[in-house]
C-alpha cells in the first residue's frame, strides 16, 4: 500500500463551516479538505498520533484564478511533526488546471479566526486511513 501523504483531515461536522466562511469559487471542490503534514513520508515516527483529533485555527482566507484556501495555525504537537509547505493551509477548491500544492502561495487576507477539528490520517492508494494497523 502506498502512502501519498499524512494529513490533518477536517472532520465532517466542520467541512460545511469552511464553505460558509468562504463560498466555493472553483469547479473542483476538495472532498477531503486537509492540511498536508508530510508528503510521501519515508518513515512515520509519530505513529501514535495517527487517528487523533486536533484543533486547527483558521486565520486567513485567500483565492486567485486557480486556488482557494485558508491559512491555518497548527497545534504544538502537530508543528513538531510538520513537514509540509512553507505555509500551513487548507485547499478548498481549484480550477481545472490548478494544483493544490500552490495554495500556500495565495495572498491570504486575515479574518476573525475560528477553530475546526482535524483528524490525523494517511492518504493512501486505498483511501484515507486513520490507523497504521490498517496498512
PDB file of C-alpha atoms in Angstrom:
ATOM      1  CA  UNK A   1       0.000   0.000   0.000  1.00  0.00           C
ATOM      2  CA  UNK A   2       1.337   3.412  -0.993  1.00  0.00           C
ATOM      3  CA  UNK A   3       1.117   6.326   1.471  1.00  0.00           C
ATOM      4  CA  UNK A   4       0.701   9.508  -0.572  1.00  0.00           C
ATOM      5  CA  UNK A   5       0.714  11.901   2.382  1.00  0.00           C
ATOM      6  CA  UNK A   6      -0.118  12.331   6.043  1.00  0.00           C
ATOM      7  CA  UNK A   7      -2.837  14.900   6.553  1.00  0.00           C
ATOM      8  CA  UNK A   8      -4.878  16.573   9.233  1.00  0.00           C
ATOM      9  CA  UNK A   9      -8.310  15.948   7.676  1.00  0.00           C
ATOM     10  CA  UNK A  10     -11.157  18.284   8.563  1.00  0.00           C
ATOM     11  CA  UNK A  11     -13.875  16.320  10.339  1.00  0.00           C
ATOM     12  CA  UNK A  12     -17.277  16.075   8.652  1.00  0.00           C
ATOM     13  CA  UNK A  13     -19.024  18.383  11.116  1.00  0.00           C
ATOM     14  CA  UNK A  14     -16.605  21.206  10.238  1.00  0.00           C
ATOM     15  CA  UNK A  15     -16.442  20.888   6.425  1.00  0.00           C
ATOM     16  CA  UNK A  16     -19.588  22.959   5.919  1.00  0.00           C
ATOM     17  CA  UNK A  17     -18.209  25.705   8.181  1.00  0.00           C
ATOM     18  CA  UNK A  18     -15.313  26.190   5.771  1.00  0.00           C
ATOM     19  CA  UNK A  19     -17.743  26.654   2.871  1.00  0.00           C
ATOM     20  CA  UNK A  20     -19.858  29.174   4.777  1.00  0.00           C
ATOM     21  CA  UNK A  21     -16.774  31.232   5.665  1.00  0.00           C
ATOM     22  CA  UNK A  22     -15.641  31.282   2.026  1.00  0.00           C
ATOM     23  CA  UNK A  23     -18.162  30.130  -0.615  1.00  0.00           C
ATOM     24  CA  UNK A  24     -16.709  27.777  -3.247  1.00  0.00           C
ATOM     25  CA  UNK A  25     -15.210  29.646  -6.211  1.00  0.00           C
ATOM     26  CA  UNK A  26     -13.775  26.937  -8.474  1.00  0.00           C
ATOM     27  CA  UNK A  27     -15.176  23.857 -10.193  1.00  0.00           C
ATOM     28  CA  UNK A  28     -13.002  21.281  -8.430  1.00  0.00           C
ATOM     29  CA  UNK A  29     -14.111  21.058  -4.811  1.00  0.00           C
ATOM     30  CA  UNK A  30     -11.724  19.270  -2.466  1.00  0.00           C
ATOM     31  CA  UNK A  31     -13.769  16.410  -0.988  1.00  0.00           C
ATOM     32  CA  UNK A  32     -11.350  15.757   1.872  1.00  0.00           C
ATOM     33  CA  UNK A  33     -10.039  19.175   2.929  1.00  0.00           C
ATOM     34  CA  UNK A  34      -6.877  18.826   4.981  1.00  0.00           C
ATOM     35  CA  UNK A  35      -3.548  20.277   5.985  1.00  0.00           C
ATOM     36  CA  UNK A  36      -0.775  18.193   4.437  1.00  0.00           C
ATOM     37  CA  UNK A  37       1.569  17.337   7.293  1.00  0.00           C
ATOM     38  CA  UNK A  38       4.068  15.114   5.487  1.00  0.00           C
ATOM     39  CA  UNK A  39       4.161  14.429   1.734  1.00  0.00           C
ATOM     40  CA  UNK A  40       5.358  10.960   0.676  1.00  0.00           C
ATOM     41  CA  UNK A  41       6.740  10.141   4.129  1.00  0.00           C
ATOM     42  CA  UNK A  42       9.652   7.739   4.158  1.00  0.00           C
ATOM     43  CA  UNK A  43       9.121   6.886   7.807  1.00  0.00           C
ATOM     44  CA  UNK A  44       6.357   7.709  10.288  1.00  0.00           C
ATOM     45  CA  UNK A  45       7.932   8.144  13.729  1.00  0.00           C
ATOM     46  CA  UNK A  46       4.789   9.802  15.093  1.00  0.00           C
ATOM     47  CA  UNK A  47       2.565   6.754  14.523  1.00  0.00           C
ATOM     48  CA  UNK A  48       0.910   7.159  17.953  1.00  0.00           C
ATOM     49  CA  UNK A  49      -0.732  10.396  16.735  1.00  0.00           C
ATOM     50  CA  UNK A  50      -2.417   8.769  13.715  1.00  0.00           C
ATOM     51  CA  UNK A  51      -6.184   8.802  14.264  1.00  0.00           C
ATOM     52  CA  UNK A  52      -6.096  11.551  16.896  1.00  0.00           C
ATOM     53  CA  UNK A  53      -8.220  14.677  16.558  1.00  0.00           C
ATOM     54  CA  UNK A  54      -6.562  18.095  16.861  1.00  0.00           C
ATOM     55  CA  UNK A  55      -7.764  21.681  16.847  1.00  0.00           C
ATOM     56  CA  UNK A  56      -6.791  23.843  13.859  1.00  0.00           C
ATOM     57  CA  UNK A  57      -7.067  27.626  13.990  1.00  0.00           C
ATOM     58  CA  UNK A  58      -8.152  29.229  10.709  1.00  0.00           C
ATOM     59  CA  UNK A  59      -6.562  32.694  10.455  1.00  0.00           C
ATOM     60  CA  UNK A  60      -6.817  33.755   6.820  1.00  0.00           C
ATOM     61  CA  UNK A  61      -8.635  33.237   3.550  1.00  0.00           C
ATOM     62  CA  UNK A  62      -7.313  33.595   0.027  1.00  0.00           C
ATOM     63  CA  UNK A  63      -8.068  32.907  -3.597  1.00  0.00           C
ATOM     64  CA  UNK A  64      -6.945  33.636  -7.123  1.00  0.00           C
ATOM     65  CA  UNK A  65      -7.913  32.374 -10.579  1.00  0.00           C
ATOM     66  CA  UNK A  66      -6.586  28.902  -9.727  1.00  0.00           C
ATOM     67  CA  UNK A  67      -6.735  28.171  -5.999  1.00  0.00           C
ATOM     68  CA  UNK A  68      -8.915  28.855  -2.977  1.00  0.00           C
ATOM     69  CA  UNK A  69      -7.995  28.093   0.595  1.00  0.00           C
ATOM     70  CA  UNK A  70      -7.400  29.005   4.203  1.00  0.00           C
ATOM     71  CA  UNK A  71      -4.262  29.866   6.144  1.00  0.00           C
ATOM     72  CA  UNK A  72      -4.009  27.927   9.413  1.00  0.00           C
ATOM     73  CA  UNK A  73      -2.150  27.745  12.700  1.00  0.00           C
ATOM     74  CA  UNK A  74      -1.375  24.233  13.862  1.00  0.00           C
ATOM     75  CA  UNK A  75      -1.283  22.983  17.457  1.00  0.00           C
ATOM     76  CA  UNK A  76       2.187  22.476  19.013  1.00  0.00           C
ATOM     77  CA  UNK A  77       2.065  18.667  18.837  1.00  0.00           C
ATOM     78  CA  UNK A  78       1.459  18.849  15.072  1.00  0.00           C
ATOM     79  CA  UNK A  79       4.039  21.606  14.475  1.00  0.00           C
ATOM     80  CA  UNK A  80       6.650  19.179  15.850  1.00  0.00           C
ATOM     81  CA  UNK A  81       5.950  16.714  13.020  1.00  0.00           C
ATOM     82  CA  UNK A  82       5.024  19.210  10.275  1.00  0.00           C
ATOM     83  CA  UNK A  83       6.960  18.671   7.065  1.00  0.00           C
ATOM     84  CA  UNK A  84       4.610  20.400   4.626  1.00  0.00           C
ATOM     85  CA  UNK A  85       4.764  23.557   2.524  1.00  0.00           C
ATOM     86  CA  UNK A  86       6.208  26.804   3.832  1.00  0.00           C
ATOM     87  CA  UNK A  87       2.781  27.935   4.970  1.00  0.00           C
ATOM     88  CA  UNK A  88       0.276  25.537   6.551  1.00  0.00           C
ATOM     89  CA  UNK A  89      -3.030  25.787   4.672  1.00  0.00           C
ATOM     90  CA  UNK A  90      -6.202  24.011   3.595  1.00  0.00           C
ATOM     91  CA  UNK A  91      -7.193  23.967  -0.076  1.00  0.00           C
ATOM     92  CA  UNK A  92     -10.971  24.026  -0.631  1.00  0.00           C
ATOM     93  CA  UNK A  93     -11.293  24.414  -4.412  1.00  0.00           C
ATOM     94  CA  UNK A  94      -9.235  24.555  -7.613  1.00  0.00           C
ATOM     95  CA  UNK A  95      -9.779  25.392 -11.246  1.00  0.00           C
ATOM     96  CA  UNK A  96      -9.309  22.537 -13.726  1.00  0.00           C
ATOM     97  CA  UNK A  97      -5.626  23.267 -14.395  1.00  0.00           C
ATOM     98  CA  UNK A  98      -4.510  24.138 -10.857  1.00  0.00           C
ATOM     99  CA  UNK A  99      -2.570  22.158  -8.277  1.00  0.00           C
ATOM    100  CA  UNK A 100      -3.389  22.167  -4.559  1.00  0.00           C
ATOM    101  CA  UNK A 101       0.297  22.399  -3.703  1.00  0.00           C
ATOM    102  CA  UNK A 102       0.227  26.039  -4.880  1.00  0.00           C
ATOM    103  CA  UNK A 103      -2.413  27.204  -2.380  1.00  0.00           C
ATOM    104  CA  UNK A 104       0.301  28.257   0.086  1.00  0.00           C
ATOM    105  CA  UNK A 105       1.319  30.999  -2.367  1.00  0.00           C
ATOM    106  CA  UNK A 106      -2.029  32.827  -2.090  1.00  0.00           C
ATOM    107  CA  UNK A 107      -2.165  36.328  -0.654  1.00  0.00           C
ATOM    108  CA  UNK A 108      -4.198  35.436   2.444  1.00  0.00           C
ATOM    109  CA  UNK A 109      -6.435  38.100   3.961  1.00  0.00           C
ATOM    110  CA  UNK A 110      -6.593  37.991   7.747  1.00  0.00           C
ATOM    111  CA  UNK A 111     -10.003  37.107   9.143  1.00  0.00           C
ATOM    112  CA  UNK A 112     -11.520  36.759  12.596  1.00  0.00           C
ATOM    113  CA  UNK A 113     -10.032  33.408  13.468  1.00  0.00           C
ATOM    114  CA  UNK A 114     -12.144  30.361  14.143  1.00  0.00           C
ATOM    115  CA  UNK A 115     -11.343  26.769  15.015  1.00  0.00           C
ATOM    116  CA  UNK A 116     -12.119  23.465  13.350  1.00  0.00           C
ATOM    117  CA  UNK A 117     -11.180  19.910  14.189  1.00  0.00           C
ATOM    118  CA  UNK A 118      -8.945  17.737  12.059  1.00  0.00           C
ATOM    119  CA  UNK A 119      -8.110  14.065  12.378  1.00  0.00           C
ATOM    120  CA  UNK A 120      -4.587  12.917  11.582  1.00  0.00           C
ATOM    121  CA  UNK A 121      -4.707  10.274   8.872  1.00  0.00           C
ATOM    122  CA  UNK A 122      -2.985   8.746   5.887  1.00  0.00           C
ATOM    123  CA  UNK A 123      -3.970   9.324   2.288  1.00  0.00           C
ATOM    124  CA  UNK A 124      -3.191   6.065   0.514  1.00  0.00           C
ATOM    125  CA  UNK A 125      -3.944   4.403  -2.790  1.00  0.00           C
ATOM    126  CA  UNK A 126      -6.691   2.551  -0.838  1.00  0.00           C
ATOM    127  CA  UNK A 127      -8.301   5.748   0.536  1.00  0.00           C
ATOM    128  CA  UNK A 128      -7.898   7.632   3.801  1.00  0.00           C
ATOM    129  CA  UNK A 129      -6.894   5.554   6.812  1.00  0.00           C
ATOM    130  CA  UNK A 130      -6.824   6.547  10.462  1.00  0.00           C
ATOM    131  CA  UNK A 131      -4.858   3.568  11.817  1.00  0.00           C
ATOM    132  CA  UNK A 132      -1.411   2.383  10.903  1.00  0.00           C
ATOM    133  CA  UNK A 133      -2.549  -1.166  11.589  1.00  0.00           C
ATOM    134  CA  UNK A 134      -4.873  -0.805   8.575  1.00  0.00           C
ATOM    135  CA  UNK A 135      -1.812  -0.965   6.344  1.00  0.00           C
TER     136      UNK A 135
END
